[in-house]
C-alpha cells in the first residue's frame, strides 16, 4: 500500500499469526501497536514506549541520532491496519469455536458378566435398620424449649436466664446462648451485657465442657 504513511522497512519485526493479515509491532518493544507513531526516518514505535525511551535518552532508539516526540507523527494507517487485523483474529476464533466438532458420545459400559462373577445381593434387614435409626435418634439431644426455669444457674444464659443449648463464654467469664448474644450485639453494639465493657462476638468462645454438662443434666432429668 503506497499511500500508507510511516511504513517500516521490510526488515522490521512483525508479529506473525496464521491468516491473510499480520499485525504490525513496535520496533522497540515488539508488542502489537495500538497507538503508533512514526519517526522522521520512517520507523514505527508505540507512543508510550517511545516517550519512555526519550525520557531516558533523547536519542533515536535504533539510529542514535537526536530525536524528540515533537518530530514524530501519528501513524493512523498502521493503527487502522492493526485494528482490522485484530478483528480478523477475533472473527477467526469465533468461527473456529462454532465449527468445533461435537464431543463424542460416552462409551457405553459393557453389560456382560462381571469379571468378579455373581456377587450375592445384600438384603436390607428391616429390624437392623430400625435399631440403627433408634440408636441415632437416642444419640441426638433435642431441646424443644429453652424455658427451663429449674436449670442450674451455671447452665443459664446471662442475658435471658434460659438454659443454653449452644453456650459461649466471654472473656469476662459469663455464659451466653449464642443466638441470644448475637441479637444483643445487633441491638446494643459491641458491649458486654453484664459488665457493660467492650466485647465482640469473636472474643466469645464455645464452651464444649459446659455443653456436655447440660446434655448430661438433660438426660438425667428426663428433659432431653
PDB file of C-alpha atoms in Angstrom:
ATOM      1  CA  UNK A   1       0.000   0.000   0.000  1.00  0.00           C
ATOM      2  CA  UNK A   2       1.942   3.020  -1.330  1.00  0.00           C
ATOM      3  CA  UNK A   3      -0.204   5.716   0.312  1.00  0.00           C
ATOM      4  CA  UNK A   4       0.315   4.337   3.860  1.00  0.00           C
ATOM      5  CA  UNK A   5       2.459   6.831   5.829  1.00  0.00           C
ATOM      6  CA  UNK A   6       5.235   5.709   8.069  1.00  0.00           C
ATOM      7  CA  UNK A   7       5.784   2.203   6.701  1.00  0.00           C
ATOM      8  CA  UNK A   8       8.669   0.369   8.302  1.00  0.00           C
ATOM      9  CA  UNK A   9      11.320  -1.248   6.116  1.00  0.00           C
ATOM     10  CA  UNK A  10      10.848  -4.828   5.078  1.00  0.00           C
ATOM     11  CA  UNK A  11      13.280  -5.941   7.755  1.00  0.00           C
ATOM     12  CA  UNK A  12      11.126  -4.532  10.605  1.00  0.00           C
ATOM     13  CA  UNK A  13       9.995  -7.176  13.087  1.00  0.00           C
ATOM     14  CA  UNK A  14       6.480  -8.492  12.593  1.00  0.00           C
ATOM     15  CA  UNK A  15       4.108 -10.333  14.926  1.00  0.00           C
ATOM     16  CA  UNK A  16       3.278 -13.408  12.903  1.00  0.00           C
ATOM     17  CA  UNK A  17      -0.134 -15.035  13.107  1.00  0.00           C
ATOM     18  CA  UNK A  18      -1.773 -17.517  10.735  1.00  0.00           C
ATOM     19  CA  UNK A  19      -4.111 -15.864   8.291  1.00  0.00           C
ATOM     20  CA  UNK A  20      -4.093 -13.321   5.467  1.00  0.00           C
ATOM     21  CA  UNK A  21      -3.152 -10.374   7.704  1.00  0.00           C
ATOM     22  CA  UNK A  22      -0.237  -9.699  10.006  1.00  0.00           C
ATOM     23  CA  UNK A  23      -0.222  -7.205  12.863  1.00  0.00           C
ATOM     24  CA  UNK A  24       2.474  -4.513  12.992  1.00  0.00           C
ATOM     25  CA  UNK A  25       4.541  -4.365  16.161  1.00  0.00           C
ATOM     26  CA  UNK A  26       6.604  -1.713  17.906  1.00  0.00           C
ATOM     27  CA  UNK A  27      10.237  -1.794  16.710  1.00  0.00           C
ATOM     28  CA  UNK A  28      11.403  -1.140  20.262  1.00  0.00           C
ATOM     29  CA  UNK A  29       9.228  -3.360  22.476  1.00  0.00           C
ATOM     30  CA  UNK A  30       7.957  -5.900  19.959  1.00  0.00           C
ATOM     31  CA  UNK A  31       4.333  -5.605  21.137  1.00  0.00           C
ATOM     32  CA  UNK A  32       1.364  -5.096  18.842  1.00  0.00           C
ATOM     33  CA  UNK A  33       0.920  -1.396  18.045  1.00  0.00           C
ATOM     34  CA  UNK A  34      -2.223   0.270  19.400  1.00  0.00           C
ATOM     35  CA  UNK A  35      -1.136   3.949  19.340  1.00  0.00           C
ATOM     36  CA  UNK A  36       1.688   4.017  16.791  1.00  0.00           C
ATOM     37  CA  UNK A  37       3.887   6.995  15.875  1.00  0.00           C
ATOM     38  CA  UNK A  38       6.326   7.372  13.002  1.00  0.00           C
ATOM     39  CA  UNK A  39       9.779   8.931  13.303  1.00  0.00           C
ATOM     40  CA  UNK A  40      11.206  11.179  10.561  1.00  0.00           C
ATOM     41  CA  UNK A  41      13.168   8.207   9.150  1.00  0.00           C
ATOM     42  CA  UNK A  42      10.015   6.056   8.863  1.00  0.00           C
ATOM     43  CA  UNK A  43      10.428   3.870  11.921  1.00  0.00           C
ATOM     44  CA  UNK A  44       7.230   2.928  13.808  1.00  0.00           C
ATOM     45  CA  UNK A  45       7.003   2.755  17.603  1.00  0.00           C
ATOM     46  CA  UNK A  46       4.294   2.545  20.238  1.00  0.00           C
ATOM     47  CA  UNK A  47       3.808   6.098  21.522  1.00  0.00           C
ATOM     48  CA  UNK A  48       4.087   5.304  25.240  1.00  0.00           C
ATOM     49  CA  UNK A  49       7.163   3.115  24.654  1.00  0.00           C
ATOM     50  CA  UNK A  50       8.961   5.803  22.658  1.00  0.00           C
ATOM     51  CA  UNK A  51       8.059   8.501  25.208  1.00  0.00           C
ATOM     52  CA  UNK A  52       9.534   6.371  27.981  1.00  0.00           C
ATOM     53  CA  UNK A  53      12.692   5.816  25.919  1.00  0.00           C
ATOM     54  CA  UNK A  54      13.157   9.525  25.144  1.00  0.00           C
ATOM     55  CA  UNK A  55      12.697  10.378  28.807  1.00  0.00           C
ATOM     56  CA  UNK A  56      15.652   8.118  29.450  1.00  0.00           C
ATOM     57  CA  UNK A  57      17.738   9.116  26.400  1.00  0.00           C
ATOM     58  CA  UNK A  58      16.943  11.897  23.848  1.00  0.00           C
ATOM     59  CA  UNK A  59      18.258   9.735  21.023  1.00  0.00           C
ATOM     60  CA  UNK A  60      16.623   7.606  18.342  1.00  0.00           C
ATOM     61  CA  UNK A  61      16.471   4.063  19.816  1.00  0.00           C
ATOM     62  CA  UNK A  62      17.705   2.454  16.578  1.00  0.00           C
ATOM     63  CA  UNK A  63      19.929   5.021  14.866  1.00  0.00           C
ATOM     64  CA  UNK A  64      21.228   7.023  17.826  1.00  0.00           C
ATOM     65  CA  UNK A  65      20.517  10.435  16.263  1.00  0.00           C
ATOM     66  CA  UNK A  66      18.829  13.167  18.364  1.00  0.00           C
ATOM     67  CA  UNK A  67      15.039  12.769  18.434  1.00  0.00           C
ATOM     68  CA  UNK A  68      12.066  14.414  20.165  1.00  0.00           C
ATOM     69  CA  UNK A  69       8.403  13.422  20.308  1.00  0.00           C
ATOM     70  CA  UNK A  70       7.505  16.642  18.500  1.00  0.00           C
ATOM     71  CA  UNK A  71       9.258  15.267  15.412  1.00  0.00           C
ATOM     72  CA  UNK A  72       7.091  12.134  15.413  1.00  0.00           C
ATOM     73  CA  UNK A  73       3.659  11.873  13.796  1.00  0.00           C
ATOM     74  CA  UNK A  74       0.721   9.588  14.471  1.00  0.00           C
ATOM     75  CA  UNK A  75       0.688   6.529  12.228  1.00  0.00           C
ATOM     76  CA  UNK A  76      -3.078   6.358  11.745  1.00  0.00           C
ATOM     77  CA  UNK A  77      -2.857   3.985   8.789  1.00  0.00           C
ATOM     78  CA  UNK A  78      -0.856   1.485  10.842  1.00  0.00           C
ATOM     79  CA  UNK A  79      -3.329   1.781  13.708  1.00  0.00           C
ATOM     80  CA  UNK A  80      -6.260   1.094  11.339  1.00  0.00           C
ATOM     81  CA  UNK A  81      -4.363  -1.848   9.854  1.00  0.00           C
ATOM     82  CA  UNK A  82      -3.818  -3.378  13.292  1.00  0.00           C
ATOM     83  CA  UNK A  83      -7.437  -2.826  14.274  1.00  0.00           C
ATOM     84  CA  UNK A  84      -8.558  -4.691  11.159  1.00  0.00           C
ATOM     85  CA  UNK A  85      -6.049  -7.436  11.938  1.00  0.00           C
ATOM     86  CA  UNK A  86      -7.360  -7.838  15.490  1.00  0.00           C
ATOM     87  CA  UNK A  87     -10.960  -8.000  14.247  1.00  0.00           C
ATOM     88  CA  UNK A  88      -9.920 -10.710  11.800  1.00  0.00           C
ATOM     89  CA  UNK A  89      -8.221 -12.730  14.526  1.00  0.00           C
ATOM     90  CA  UNK A  90     -11.275 -12.479  16.787  1.00  0.00           C
ATOM     91  CA  UNK A  91     -13.610 -13.447  13.940  1.00  0.00           C
ATOM     92  CA  UNK A  92     -11.479 -16.472  13.133  1.00  0.00           C
ATOM     93  CA  UNK A  93     -11.530 -17.523  16.769  1.00  0.00           C
ATOM     94  CA  UNK A  94     -15.320 -17.253  16.895  1.00  0.00           C
ATOM     95  CA  UNK A  95     -15.720 -19.273  13.709  1.00  0.00           C
ATOM     96  CA  UNK A  96     -13.326 -21.913  14.983  1.00  0.00           C
ATOM     97  CA  UNK A  97     -15.362 -22.211  18.191  1.00  0.00           C
ATOM     98  CA  UNK A  98     -18.606 -22.537  16.238  1.00  0.00           C
ATOM     99  CA  UNK A  99     -17.094 -25.194  13.962  1.00  0.00           C
ATOM    100  CA  UNK A 100     -15.667 -27.176  16.881  1.00  0.00           C
ATOM    101  CA  UNK A 101     -16.687 -30.827  16.409  1.00  0.00           C
ATOM    102  CA  UNK A 102     -19.217 -32.240  18.801  1.00  0.00           C
ATOM    103  CA  UNK A 103     -17.872 -34.239  21.674  1.00  0.00           C
ATOM    104  CA  UNK A 104     -18.012 -38.000  21.103  1.00  0.00           C
ATOM    105  CA  UNK A 105     -20.808 -39.874  22.749  1.00  0.00           C
ATOM    106  CA  UNK A 106     -19.894 -41.501  26.040  1.00  0.00           C
ATOM    107  CA  UNK A 107     -18.731 -45.064  25.751  1.00  0.00           C
ATOM    108  CA  UNK A 108     -21.427 -47.427  26.864  1.00  0.00           C
ATOM    109  CA  UNK A 109     -20.404 -49.758  29.617  1.00  0.00           C
ATOM    110  CA  UNK A 110     -20.419 -53.442  28.913  1.00  0.00           C
ATOM    111  CA  UNK A 111     -23.454 -55.258  30.186  1.00  0.00           C
ATOM    112  CA  UNK A 112     -21.925 -58.702  30.044  1.00  0.00           C
ATOM    113  CA  UNK A 113     -20.940 -60.817  33.020  1.00  0.00           C
ATOM    114  CA  UNK A 114     -18.663 -59.181  35.551  1.00  0.00           C
ATOM    115  CA  UNK A 115     -15.083 -60.352  35.961  1.00  0.00           C
ATOM    116  CA  UNK A 116     -15.853 -60.703  39.661  1.00  0.00           C
ATOM    117  CA  UNK A 117     -18.587 -63.160  38.967  1.00  0.00           C
ATOM    118  CA  UNK A 118     -22.015 -63.101  40.528  1.00  0.00           C
ATOM    119  CA  UNK A 119     -21.866 -61.334  43.885  1.00  0.00           C
ATOM    120  CA  UNK A 120     -24.525 -62.061  46.469  1.00  0.00           C
ATOM    121  CA  UNK A 121     -27.239 -59.436  46.776  1.00  0.00           C
ATOM    122  CA  UNK A 122     -27.188 -57.600  50.071  1.00  0.00           C
ATOM    123  CA  UNK A 123     -30.598 -57.743  51.628  1.00  0.00           C
ATOM    124  CA  UNK A 124     -31.708 -54.936  53.910  1.00  0.00           C
ATOM    125  CA  UNK A 125     -32.671 -56.183  57.345  1.00  0.00           C
ATOM    126  CA  UNK A 126     -35.712 -54.119  58.500  1.00  0.00           C
ATOM    127  CA  UNK A 127     -35.056 -54.922  62.157  1.00  0.00           C
ATOM    128  CA  UNK A 128     -31.394 -53.891  61.932  1.00  0.00           C
ATOM    129  CA  UNK A 129     -32.313 -50.692  60.075  1.00  0.00           C
ATOM    130  CA  UNK A 130     -34.886 -49.789  62.733  1.00  0.00           C
ATOM    131  CA  UNK A 131     -32.394 -50.460  65.512  1.00  0.00           C
ATOM    132  CA  UNK A 132     -29.785 -48.258  63.836  1.00  0.00           C
ATOM    133  CA  UNK A 133     -32.331 -45.492  63.379  1.00  0.00           C
ATOM    134  CA  UNK A 134     -33.325 -45.673  67.041  1.00  0.00           C
ATOM    135  CA  UNK A 135     -29.660 -45.602  68.059  1.00  0.00           C
ATOM    136  CA  UNK A 136     -29.069 -42.445  66.060  1.00  0.00           C
ATOM    137  CA  UNK A 137     -32.215 -40.911  67.493  1.00  0.00           C
ATOM    138  CA  UNK A 138     -31.052 -41.558  71.041  1.00  0.00           C
ATOM    139  CA  UNK A 139     -27.619 -40.098  70.336  1.00  0.00           C
ATOM    140  CA  UNK A 140     -29.176 -36.767  69.390  1.00  0.00           C
ATOM    141  CA  UNK A 141     -30.247 -34.432  72.142  1.00  0.00           C
ATOM    142  CA  UNK A 142     -33.232 -32.364  71.147  1.00  0.00           C
ATOM    143  CA  UNK A 143     -34.166 -29.454  73.357  1.00  0.00           C
ATOM    144  CA  UNK A 144     -37.674 -28.437  72.382  1.00  0.00           C
ATOM    145  CA  UNK A 145     -37.698 -25.334  74.583  1.00  0.00           C
ATOM    146  CA  UNK A 146     -35.202 -23.185  76.453  1.00  0.00           C
ATOM    147  CA  UNK A 147     -37.858 -22.211  79.003  1.00  0.00           C
ATOM    148  CA  UNK A 148     -36.432 -24.393  81.779  1.00  0.00           C
ATOM    149  CA  UNK A 149     -36.574 -22.411  84.988  1.00  0.00           C
ATOM    150  CA  UNK A 150     -35.240 -25.239  87.176  1.00  0.00           C
ATOM    151  CA  UNK A 151     -31.910 -25.490  85.355  1.00  0.00           C
ATOM    152  CA  UNK A 152     -28.758 -24.864  87.397  1.00  0.00           C
ATOM    153  CA  UNK A 153     -27.595 -21.260  87.389  1.00  0.00           C
ATOM    154  CA  UNK A 154     -24.295 -22.029  85.635  1.00  0.00           C
ATOM    155  CA  UNK A 155     -26.204 -23.524  82.691  1.00  0.00           C
ATOM    156  CA  UNK A 156     -28.341 -20.460  82.082  1.00  0.00           C
ATOM    157  CA  UNK A 157     -27.740 -17.609  79.651  1.00  0.00           C
ATOM    158  CA  UNK A 158     -26.632 -14.453  81.465  1.00  0.00           C
ATOM    159  CA  UNK A 159     -28.989 -12.380  79.308  1.00  0.00           C
ATOM    160  CA  UNK A 160     -32.396 -14.113  79.458  1.00  0.00           C
ATOM    161  CA  UNK A 161     -31.846 -16.707  82.223  1.00  0.00           C
ATOM    162  CA  UNK A 162     -32.832 -19.632  79.988  1.00  0.00           C
ATOM    163  CA  UNK A 163     -30.826 -22.834  79.669  1.00  0.00           C
ATOM    164  CA  UNK A 164     -28.130 -22.710  76.995  1.00  0.00           C
ATOM    165  CA  UNK A 165     -28.194 -25.062  74.032  1.00  0.00           C
ATOM    166  CA  UNK A 166     -25.117 -23.571  72.369  1.00  0.00           C
ATOM    167  CA  UNK A 167     -23.193 -21.885  75.192  1.00  0.00           C
ATOM    168  CA  UNK A 168     -20.499 -19.273  74.633  1.00  0.00           C
ATOM    169  CA  UNK A 169     -18.178 -17.985  77.349  1.00  0.00           C
ATOM    170  CA  UNK A 170     -16.949 -14.408  77.203  1.00  0.00           C
ATOM    171  CA  UNK A 171     -13.527 -13.117  78.183  1.00  0.00           C
ATOM    172  CA  UNK A 172     -15.130 -11.921  81.438  1.00  0.00           C
ATOM    173  CA  UNK A 173     -16.263 -15.460  82.290  1.00  0.00           C
ATOM    174  CA  UNK A 174     -20.005 -15.072  81.666  1.00  0.00           C
ATOM    175  CA  UNK A 175     -22.052 -17.655  79.768  1.00  0.00           C
ATOM    176  CA  UNK A 176     -24.441 -16.723  76.971  1.00  0.00           C
ATOM    177  CA  UNK A 177     -26.656 -18.520  74.483  1.00  0.00           C
ATOM    178  CA  UNK A 178     -25.096 -17.908  71.058  1.00  0.00           C
ATOM    179  CA  UNK A 179     -28.220 -16.668  69.232  1.00  0.00           C
ATOM    180  CA  UNK A 180     -29.262 -14.523  72.188  1.00  0.00           C
ATOM    181  CA  UNK A 181     -25.824 -12.888  72.318  1.00  0.00           C
ATOM    182  CA  UNK A 182     -25.859 -12.282  68.554  1.00  0.00           C
ATOM    183  CA  UNK A 183     -29.186 -10.453  68.879  1.00  0.00           C
ATOM    184  CA  UNK A 184     -27.764  -8.431  71.774  1.00  0.00           C
ATOM    185  CA  UNK A 185     -24.796  -7.266  69.702  1.00  0.00           C
ATOM    186  CA  UNK A 186     -27.064  -6.386  66.785  1.00  0.00           C
ATOM    187  CA  UNK A 187     -29.245  -4.226  69.030  1.00  0.00           C
ATOM    188  CA  UNK A 188     -26.774  -2.807  71.570  1.00  0.00           C
ATOM    189  CA  UNK A 189     -23.396  -2.933  69.848  1.00  0.00           C
ATOM    190  CA  UNK A 190     -20.095  -4.441  70.970  1.00  0.00           C
ATOM    191  CA  UNK A 191     -20.617  -4.212  74.721  1.00  0.00           C
ATOM    192  CA  UNK A 192     -20.865  -6.942  77.381  1.00  0.00           C
ATOM    193  CA  UNK A 193     -24.483  -7.358  78.601  1.00  0.00           C
ATOM    194  CA  UNK A 194     -23.262  -7.890  82.187  1.00  0.00           C
ATOM    195  CA  UNK A 195     -20.211  -5.677  82.693  1.00  0.00           C
ATOM    196  CA  UNK A 196     -21.006  -3.050  80.043  1.00  0.00           C
ATOM    197  CA  UNK A 197     -17.371  -3.279  78.988  1.00  0.00           C
ATOM    198  CA  UNK A 198     -16.230  -3.647  75.346  1.00  0.00           C
ATOM    199  CA  UNK A 199     -16.879  -7.131  73.972  1.00  0.00           C
ATOM    200  CA  UNK A 200     -17.018  -8.613  70.484  1.00  0.00           C
ATOM    201  CA  UNK A 201     -18.581 -11.824  69.208  1.00  0.00           C
ATOM    202  CA  UNK A 202     -15.225 -13.255  68.150  1.00  0.00           C
ATOM    203  CA  UNK A 203     -13.973 -12.880  71.723  1.00  0.00           C
ATOM    204  CA  UNK A 204     -16.603 -15.337  72.987  1.00  0.00           C
ATOM    205  CA  UNK A 205     -15.627 -18.977  72.608  1.00  0.00           C
ATOM    206  CA  UNK A 206     -17.828 -22.112  72.563  1.00  0.00           C
ATOM    207  CA  UNK A 207     -17.834 -23.836  75.956  1.00  0.00           C
ATOM    208  CA  UNK A 208     -17.848 -27.505  74.948  1.00  0.00           C
ATOM    209  CA  UNK A 209     -17.368 -28.713  78.524  1.00  0.00           C
ATOM    210  CA  UNK A 210     -20.449 -26.834  79.713  1.00  0.00           C
ATOM    211  CA  UNK A 211     -22.443 -28.128  76.757  1.00  0.00           C
ATOM    212  CA  UNK A 212     -21.610 -31.701  77.777  1.00  0.00           C
ATOM    213  CA  UNK A 213     -22.735 -30.935  81.329  1.00  0.00           C
ATOM    214  CA  UNK A 214     -26.010 -29.510  80.020  1.00  0.00           C
ATOM    215  CA  UNK A 215     -26.643 -32.584  77.865  1.00  0.00           C
ATOM    216  CA  UNK A 216     -25.875 -34.878  80.789  1.00  0.00           C
ATOM    217  CA  UNK A 217     -28.209 -32.906  83.067  1.00  0.00           C
ATOM    218  CA  UNK A 218     -30.981 -33.008  80.478  1.00  0.00           C
ATOM    219  CA  UNK A 219     -30.634 -36.791  80.154  1.00  0.00           C
ATOM    220  CA  UNK A 220     -30.629 -37.319  83.900  1.00  0.00           C
ATOM    221  CA  UNK A 221     -33.672 -35.128  84.447  1.00  0.00           C
ATOM    222  CA  UNK A 222     -35.575 -36.636  81.515  1.00  0.00           C
ATOM    223  CA  UNK A 223     -35.907 -33.314  79.708  1.00  0.00           C
ATOM    224  CA  UNK A 224     -33.939 -34.325  76.598  1.00  0.00           C
TER     225      UNK A 224
END
